[in-house]
Amino acid sequence: MKTISFILMLFLSSHFFAKVRYVVNAESGLIIRKKPTSKSEKTGKFNYKDTIVVEKEIRKRADTIKDDGFTIPGYWIQVKTKENIKGYVFDGFIKKRIEGNNKRAKLKLYGPVKSITKYNTIYHYKKSKDSLYEGKTDYEEKIILDKNGNLLERYSYHWDNKIYLDYTRKYDANNHLLEHTNMLKGEISTKETYVYNKKGLLTEQNKFYGDKPYYKWMYTYDDKGNTIEEEDYYYDKMRSKRWKMSFDENNNKILSEFYNYNEQHKLNFHYFYDSKKKILKRTEENLFTKKTIPIEEFKYQELSNNNRQVTHLKYNSEGKLKDKFIRRYDSIENMTEYLEYKEGSIDLHYGLKRTIKGNHKMVKRYDKNGLTDKDKYVYDYKGNLLMHQDFYTSEERKNDIYSTTFYTYIFDKHSNWIVKKEFRGKLLKKVYYRDLKYY
């Protein structure tokens, strides 16, 4: 396989930060060395998926290490194990752990990010690879976060690169969402408000069109925090529909009763579990027609070498098999294969097969005529895409590469990428930018 062995990175001087948690993503583990260089004496080792806690992040030296045909950039940082072994590790093989469930975490951003503006520039070639010129810069979006990482405002850019406010959000002191307001051409389009009880559980959600109330959801909980009733009330219809839920001693939902707008008890949804509290099956019982049909099923299978497989079956409104999903995991819970069978097919017609090995992922898509797409993706140890290969799909050329795209990155001092370059072969095609501001 032909590859380009380089990644650009913004190397900065030594930086000092507060306590940071890392996870080791190299399957072979991570060697601790006496000095910040790969030629130094080994003093210890972290295992795959170990968590490394660094009291003070001290970056001593920028470096690059060859790995699987790619050059991985990073810094040597000081560490200490629970056994009090001290030394240095190369942070190109570890990933910072992002805490919380806020927007900053969902965007996989590190550090106290205040705002992010995304834009890109496409590059063109007039006659040859030496005639590169910069095309138009297109702005994508801008988001603003509070100090807790919650999304406050989201803006989008139109074709003329003018910026427009899409929506705003407000939160309480406990980071609960209180208000979400959608904007359209500078005017309020819709608004949703949220109310919580003393335990922080959502009890009421209201939606407004302008100043006019449209509907609201109301939630009731038991002493264990399980939702035991939900009611959706529509103001224009002056009526509501309701769900009542029941749970077993393990807090597993076992029954959901549905009442329609006429307060008629129409449906029962039943849930079944195995001895390990894993969901096995969900069914729908129609009290009007006296029929019960399956909705979904789960099958768990232990494979050799401590591997396992989970099969997920979904059924249509007639109770016939619609989709089948198979996930296979290795002994350390890495997903190694994902199969998707669509429209009730028993083979990969209308389906997808995703094979994962380390940082490599192969994706194949099928329809009734056979293979339609075949793509290979390679990532670094932090989850950034390094290479994408597109293959021919004809039977005689299915192993031949159609095109190869490489990606290189420049990172800031918080380990967030700020420039991402896209190359088709050796030709620069597109540059993505992220303008990050911090508190």
C-alpha positions as MATLAB code, in Angstrom:
seq = 'MKTISFILMLFLSSHFFAKVRYVVNAESGLIIRKKPTSKSEKTGKFNYKDTIVVEKEIRKRADTIKDDGFTIPGYWIQVKTKENIKGYVFDGFIKKRIEGNNKRAKLKLYGPVKSITKYNTIYHYKKSKDSLYEGKTDYEEKIILDKNGNLLERYSYHWDNKIYLDYTRKYDANNHLLEHTNMLKGEISTKETYVYNKKGLLTEQNKFYGDKPYYKWMYTYDDKGNTIEEEDYYYDKMRSKRWKMSFDENNNKILSEFYNYNEQHKLNFHYFYDSKKKILKRTEENLFTKKTIPIEEFKYQELSNNNRQVTHLKYNSEGKLKDKFIRRYDSIENMTEYLEYKEGSIDLHYGLKRTIKGNHKMVKRYDKNGLTDKDKYVYDYKGNLLMHQDFYTSEERKNDIYSTTFYTYIFDKHSNWIVKKEFRGKLLKKVYYRDLKYY';
ca = [
       0.000    0.000    0.000;
       1.341    3.345   -1.020;
       1.236    5.942    1.739;
       2.623    9.346    2.512;
       4.542    9.307    5.776;
       3.977   12.726    7.199;
       1.654   14.662    9.486;
       2.102   18.325   10.135;
       1.839   19.482   13.712;
       2.278   22.779   15.459;
       5.094   22.132   17.927;
       5.007   24.514   20.814;
       7.333   24.961   23.749;
       6.794   23.142   27.065;
       3.341   23.765   28.557;
       2.006   23.257   32.082;
      -1.643   22.349   32.804;
      -3.760   21.005   35.642;
      -4.474   17.301   36.293;
      -5.151   15.436   33.049;
      -6.410   11.889   32.433;
      -5.285    9.866   29.430;
      -6.242    6.458   28.069;
      -3.680    4.243   26.302;
      -4.914    3.501   22.761;
      -1.925    1.523   21.479;
      -2.861   -2.186   21.593;
       0.761   -3.153   22.313;
       0.777   -0.868   25.356;
       2.880    2.195   26.121;
       6.529    2.083   27.196;
       7.793    4.353   29.962;
      11.321    5.617   29.322;
      13.915    7.178   31.597;
      14.437   10.176   29.299;
      12.155   11.873   26.704;
      13.395    9.902   23.695;
      12.541    6.538   22.108;
      16.198    5.484   22.450;
      16.212    5.915   26.215;
      16.178    3.083   28.760;
      12.798    1.439   29.512;
      11.598    1.852   33.103;
       8.069    0.423   32.886;
       4.963   -0.002   30.763;
       1.253    0.872   30.692;
      -1.159   -1.683   29.258;
      -3.733   -1.114   26.540;
      -6.724    0.916   27.809;
      -4.944    1.845   31.048;
      -5.820    5.259   32.452;
      -2.868    7.579   33.088;
      -3.401   10.420   35.553;
      -0.925   13.284   35.219;
      -0.944   15.780   38.107;
       0.827   18.407   35.985;
       1.048   18.029   32.243;
       4.670   18.853   31.469;
       5.595   18.558   27.811;
       9.349   18.185   27.648;
      10.114   17.496   24.005;
       8.326   17.368   20.642;
       8.975   14.245   18.587;
       7.614   11.980   15.846;
       7.484    8.170   15.767;
       6.863    5.958   12.727;
       3.867    3.658   13.109;
       2.235    1.491   10.442;
       3.570    3.617    7.565;
       2.569    6.909    9.133;
       4.505    9.438   11.170;
       2.798   10.068   14.504;
       3.560   13.470   16.067;
       3.472   14.189   19.783;
       5.263   15.226   22.939;
       7.112   13.346   25.657;
       5.317   13.939   28.954;
       6.298   13.107   32.515;
       4.349   10.316   34.236;
       4.347    8.281   37.428;
       2.691    4.876   37.907;
       0.848    3.580   40.978;
       4.021    1.643   41.755;
       5.867    4.992   41.818;
       7.732    4.281   38.560;
       8.692    7.625   37.015;
       9.629    8.462   33.468;
       8.337    9.735   30.138;
       5.769    8.475   27.630;
       5.032    9.577   24.076;
       1.564   11.163   23.973;
       0.995   10.329   20.311;
      -0.216    6.896   21.480;
      -2.596    8.133   24.180;
      -5.786   10.149   24.162;
      -7.021   12.705   26.643;
     -10.165   11.618   28.439;
     -12.993   14.108   28.068;
     -15.181   14.415   31.150;
     -18.885   15.273   31.170;
     -21.815   15.004   28.770;
     -21.942   18.585   27.530;
     -21.524   19.962   24.013;
     -17.773   20.429   24.454;
     -17.438   16.724   25.249;
     -19.675   15.698   22.330;
     -17.513   17.765   19.973;
     -14.413   16.092   21.494;
     -12.849   19.419   22.374;
     -10.156   19.693   25.050;
      -9.697   22.603   27.417;
     -11.994   25.545   28.296;
     -13.218   26.263   24.763;
     -15.326   29.413   24.537;
     -16.178   29.389   20.829;
     -15.392   27.535   17.634;
     -15.725   28.837   14.074;
     -15.437   26.338   11.212;
     -14.533   27.209    7.644;
     -12.713   25.641    4.704;
     -10.866   26.538    1.523;
     -10.820   24.427   -1.655;
      -7.681   24.451   -3.809;
      -7.647   24.111   -7.611;
      -5.148   23.319  -10.358;
      -5.444   25.094  -13.704;
      -3.346   22.822  -15.915;
      -0.866   20.875  -13.801;
       0.004   20.031  -10.226;
       2.353   23.037  -10.189;
      -0.459   25.515  -10.927;
      -2.095   25.445   -7.482;
      -4.322   28.382   -6.590;
      -6.550   29.071   -3.616;
     -10.294   28.984   -4.169;
     -13.174   30.496   -2.263;
     -13.292   30.236    1.521;
     -16.617   28.889    2.776;
     -17.671   29.433    6.366;
     -19.698   26.633    7.945;
     -20.803   27.434   11.490;
     -19.956   29.150   14.743;
     -20.903   27.935   18.200;
     -20.460   29.607   21.579;
     -20.080   27.621   24.813;
     -20.253   28.666   28.459;
     -17.493   27.875   30.964;
     -19.139   24.542   31.770;
     -19.064   23.451   28.122;
     -22.802   23.971   27.493;
     -23.904   25.281   24.108;
     -25.178   28.874   24.323;
     -25.516   29.983   20.702;
     -25.235   28.409   17.273;
     -24.749   30.415   14.067;
     -24.681   29.282   10.446;
     -23.306   30.925    7.327;
     -25.278   31.269    4.102;
     -23.948   31.142    0.536;
     -22.806   34.771    0.811;
     -20.871   33.961    4.030;
     -23.215   36.184    6.048;
     -23.756   34.862    9.553;
     -27.207   34.134   10.996;
     -28.243   33.093   14.492;
     -29.909   29.645   14.446;
     -30.736   29.122   18.120;
     -29.872   30.048   21.695;
     -29.943   28.097   24.968;
     -30.147   28.921   28.676;
     -29.167   26.741   31.652;
     -29.601   26.737   35.408;
     -26.806   26.546   38.000;
     -26.836   22.727   37.725;
     -26.307   22.816   33.940;
     -29.884   21.752   33.226;
     -31.251   23.105   29.971;
     -33.978   25.679   30.754;
     -34.749   27.202   27.364;
     -34.053   26.484   23.698;
     -35.058   29.209   21.224;
     -34.990   28.677   17.449;
     -34.503   31.759   15.295;
     -35.518   32.449   11.695;
     -34.309   35.609    9.943;
     -33.747   37.361   13.248;
     -37.155   36.479   14.665;
     -38.150   33.844   17.224;
     -39.555   30.823   15.400;
     -40.151   28.287   18.176;
     -39.206   28.036   21.827;
     -38.958   25.119   24.253;
     -38.826   25.480   28.037;
     -37.877   22.859   30.639;
     -38.822   22.366   34.312;
     -37.055   20.032   36.789;
     -37.821   18.674   40.244;
     -35.513   18.892   43.276;
     -33.677   15.752   42.142;
     -32.854   17.334   38.792;
     -35.276   15.143   36.835;
     -37.203   16.685   33.943;
     -40.892   17.066   34.871;
     -42.239   19.359   32.153;
     -41.257   20.406   28.635;
     -43.226   23.072   26.761;
     -43.091   24.099   23.106;
     -44.277   27.465   21.729;
     -44.779   28.787   18.223;
     -44.004   32.447   18.743;
     -45.837   33.224   21.999;
     -48.539   30.608   21.407;
     -48.238   27.327   23.362;
     -48.362   24.283   21.093;
     -47.816   21.233   23.319;
     -46.158   20.064   26.497;
     -44.726   16.832   27.869;
     -45.143   15.934   31.549;
     -43.125   13.276   33.389;
     -43.688   11.458   36.718;
     -41.064    9.360   38.537;
     -40.928    6.755   41.275;
     -38.582    6.901   44.279;
     -35.795    5.253   42.273;
     -35.901    7.859   39.509;
     -37.665    5.646   36.948;
     -40.162    7.367   34.642;
     -43.524    5.805   35.503;
     -45.794    8.133   33.513;
     -45.467   10.421   30.504;
     -48.217   12.622   29.113;
     -48.115   14.605   25.864;
     -50.690   17.410   25.795;
     -51.590   19.281   22.586;
     -53.202   22.682   23.126;
     -54.877   22.911   19.710;
     -56.569   19.518   20.184;
     -57.199   20.087   23.884;
     -56.342   16.455   24.590;
     -53.385   14.273   25.409;
     -51.900   10.824   25.018;
     -50.205    8.972   27.871;
     -47.753    6.197   28.695;
     -47.586    4.317   32.001;
     -44.444    2.332   32.810;
     -43.745   -0.527   35.232;
     -40.351   -1.783   36.434;
     -39.078   -4.944   38.114;
     -36.903   -5.164   41.251;
     -33.787   -4.588   39.096;
     -35.178   -1.312   37.711;
     -35.680   -2.903   34.295;
     -38.717   -1.613   32.426;
     -41.090   -4.554   31.921;
     -44.297   -2.877   30.722;
     -45.290    0.333   28.948;
     -49.026    1.013   28.582;
     -50.171    3.414   25.861;
     -53.420    5.434   26.047;
     -54.589    7.303   22.933;
     -56.191   10.748   22.655;
     -59.572    9.278   23.601;
     -58.110    7.903   26.868;
     -58.463    4.370   25.524;
     -55.879    1.822   26.624;
     -54.764    0.700   23.156;
     -51.273   -0.851   23.376;
     -49.000   -2.683   25.788;
     -45.258   -2.905   25.180;
     -43.617   -5.830   26.982;
     -39.897   -6.124   27.800;
     -38.058   -9.390   28.527;
     -34.584   -9.882   30.070;
     -32.128  -12.689   30.726;
     -30.577  -13.613   34.091;
     -27.826  -11.024   33.519;
     -30.407   -8.234   33.148;
     -29.727   -7.925   29.419;
     -32.692   -7.055   27.210;
     -33.852  -10.062   25.152;
     -37.060   -9.007   23.474;
     -39.631   -6.231   23.146;
     -43.169   -6.915   21.896;
     -46.286   -4.898   21.083;
     -49.685   -6.109   22.276;
     -52.686   -4.490   20.561;
     -55.644   -4.612   22.937;
     -58.088   -3.736   20.136;
     -57.067   -6.484   17.689;
     -55.877   -8.914   20.403;
     -52.623   -9.447   18.444;
     -49.059   -9.438   19.746;
     -46.119   -8.867   17.404;
     -42.351   -8.641   18.014;
     -40.687   -5.243   17.800;
     -37.067   -6.194   18.374;
     -34.931   -9.053   19.719;
     -31.386   -9.366   21.043;
     -29.270  -12.531   20.950;
     -25.987  -12.829   22.841;
     -23.365  -15.382   21.878;
     -19.991  -16.230   23.407;
     -17.318  -16.905   20.777;
     -13.840  -18.409   20.979;
     -10.926  -16.555   22.633;
     -13.349  -14.653   24.921;
     -14.884  -12.866   21.953;
     -18.613  -12.267   21.837;
     -21.401  -11.445   19.400;
     -24.632   -9.462   19.758;
     -27.396   -9.889   17.163;
     -30.134   -7.245   17.044;
     -33.324   -8.033   15.087;
     -35.911   -5.380   14.193;
     -39.436   -6.100   12.934;
     -41.937   -4.057   10.910;
     -45.528   -3.162   11.848;
     -46.680   -6.587   10.641;
     -44.223   -8.431   12.847;
     -41.985   -9.494    9.946;
     -38.199   -9.232   10.104;
     -37.062   -5.890    8.717;
     -33.430   -5.340    9.730;
     -30.679   -7.388   11.336;
     -27.545   -5.986   12.982;
     -24.588   -8.064   14.183;
     -21.805   -6.682   16.353;
     -18.708   -8.702   17.241;
     -16.325   -7.773   20.054;
     -12.902   -9.013   21.062;
     -11.816  -10.022   24.574;
     -11.178   -6.402   25.603;
     -14.530   -5.147   24.278;
     -13.282   -3.549   21.064;
     -15.837   -3.860   18.268;
     -14.160   -5.858   15.502;
     -17.016   -6.290   13.046;
     -20.397   -4.743   12.344;
     -22.895   -6.260    9.895;
     -26.113   -4.630    8.764;
     -28.772   -6.574    6.858;
     -31.521   -4.324    5.530;
     -35.086   -4.974    4.356;
     -35.260   -8.494    5.750;
     -32.412   -9.891    3.649;
     -30.555  -12.879    5.054;
     -27.341  -12.008    3.245;
     -25.659   -8.650    2.701;
     -28.100   -7.445    0.037;
     -29.056   -3.896    0.996;
     -26.510   -4.096    3.768;
     -23.203   -3.015    5.206;
     -20.129   -4.747    6.588;
     -17.664   -2.848    8.750;
     -14.466   -4.589    9.842;
     -12.296   -2.940   12.492;
      -8.730   -3.874   13.354;
      -6.844   -1.452   15.560;
      -6.875    1.953   13.852;
      -8.005    0.467   10.532;
     -11.613    0.212    9.406;
     -12.908   -1.409    6.201;
     -16.466   -0.609    5.124;
     -18.362   -2.457    2.387;
     -21.886   -1.640    1.212;
     -24.153   -3.897   -0.815;
     -27.429   -3.819   -2.732;
     -29.296   -6.524   -4.648;
     -26.699   -6.378   -7.415;
     -23.771   -6.942   -5.072;
     -20.959   -4.716   -3.804;
     -21.609   -0.974   -4.315;
     -18.943    0.694   -2.144;
     -15.684   -0.385   -0.553;
     -13.704    2.039    1.602;
     -10.758    1.796    3.954;
     -10.116    4.293    6.769;
      -7.007    4.696    8.927;
      -7.021    6.782   12.121;
      -4.398    7.992   14.555;
      -4.525    7.031   18.239;
      -6.586   10.118   19.070;
      -9.311    9.244   16.558;
      -8.323   11.663   13.776;
      -8.685   10.379   10.205;
      -5.312    9.926    8.481;
      -6.227    8.155    5.253;
      -9.261    7.177    3.195;
      -9.005    4.756    0.296;
     -11.847    4.198   -2.170;
     -11.801    0.882   -4.075;
     -13.253   -0.260   -7.368;
     -16.372   -2.408   -6.901;
     -16.353   -4.588  -10.023;
     -15.544   -8.248   -9.379;
     -12.378   -8.196  -11.455;
     -11.001   -5.041   -9.787;
     -12.494   -5.193   -6.270;
      -9.033   -5.150   -4.639;
      -7.728   -2.245   -6.735;
      -7.566    1.241   -5.217;
      -9.553    3.914   -7.077;
      -8.352    6.910   -5.044;
      -6.410    7.678   -1.859;
      -6.949   10.717    0.346;
      -4.540   11.698    3.124;
      -5.104   14.102    6.008;
      -2.582   16.067    8.034;
      -3.166   18.175   11.137;
      -1.910   21.150   13.088;
      -2.810   21.103   16.784;
      -2.960   23.856   19.397;
      -1.551   23.594   22.934;
      -4.783   21.941   24.189;
      -4.421   19.074   21.657;
      -7.330   20.350   19.533;
      -6.695   20.384   15.805;
      -6.999   23.837   14.248;
      -5.923   23.071   10.662;
      -6.733   19.903    8.724;
      -5.319   19.467    5.218;
      -6.765   17.077    2.660;
      -4.549   15.619   -0.074;
      -5.603   13.508   -3.059;
      -2.422   11.591   -3.617;
       0.187   14.324   -3.220;
      -2.051   17.195   -4.361;
      -3.568   19.582   -1.809;
      -7.335   19.693   -2.374;
      -8.922   21.247    0.691;
      -8.012   22.851    4.020;
     -10.367   22.827    7.005;
      -9.943   25.423    9.743;
     -11.255   25.612   13.309;
     -10.810   29.004   14.971;
     -10.911   28.185   18.692;
     -11.208   30.759   21.465;
     -10.679   29.830   25.122;
     -11.728   31.188   28.499;
];
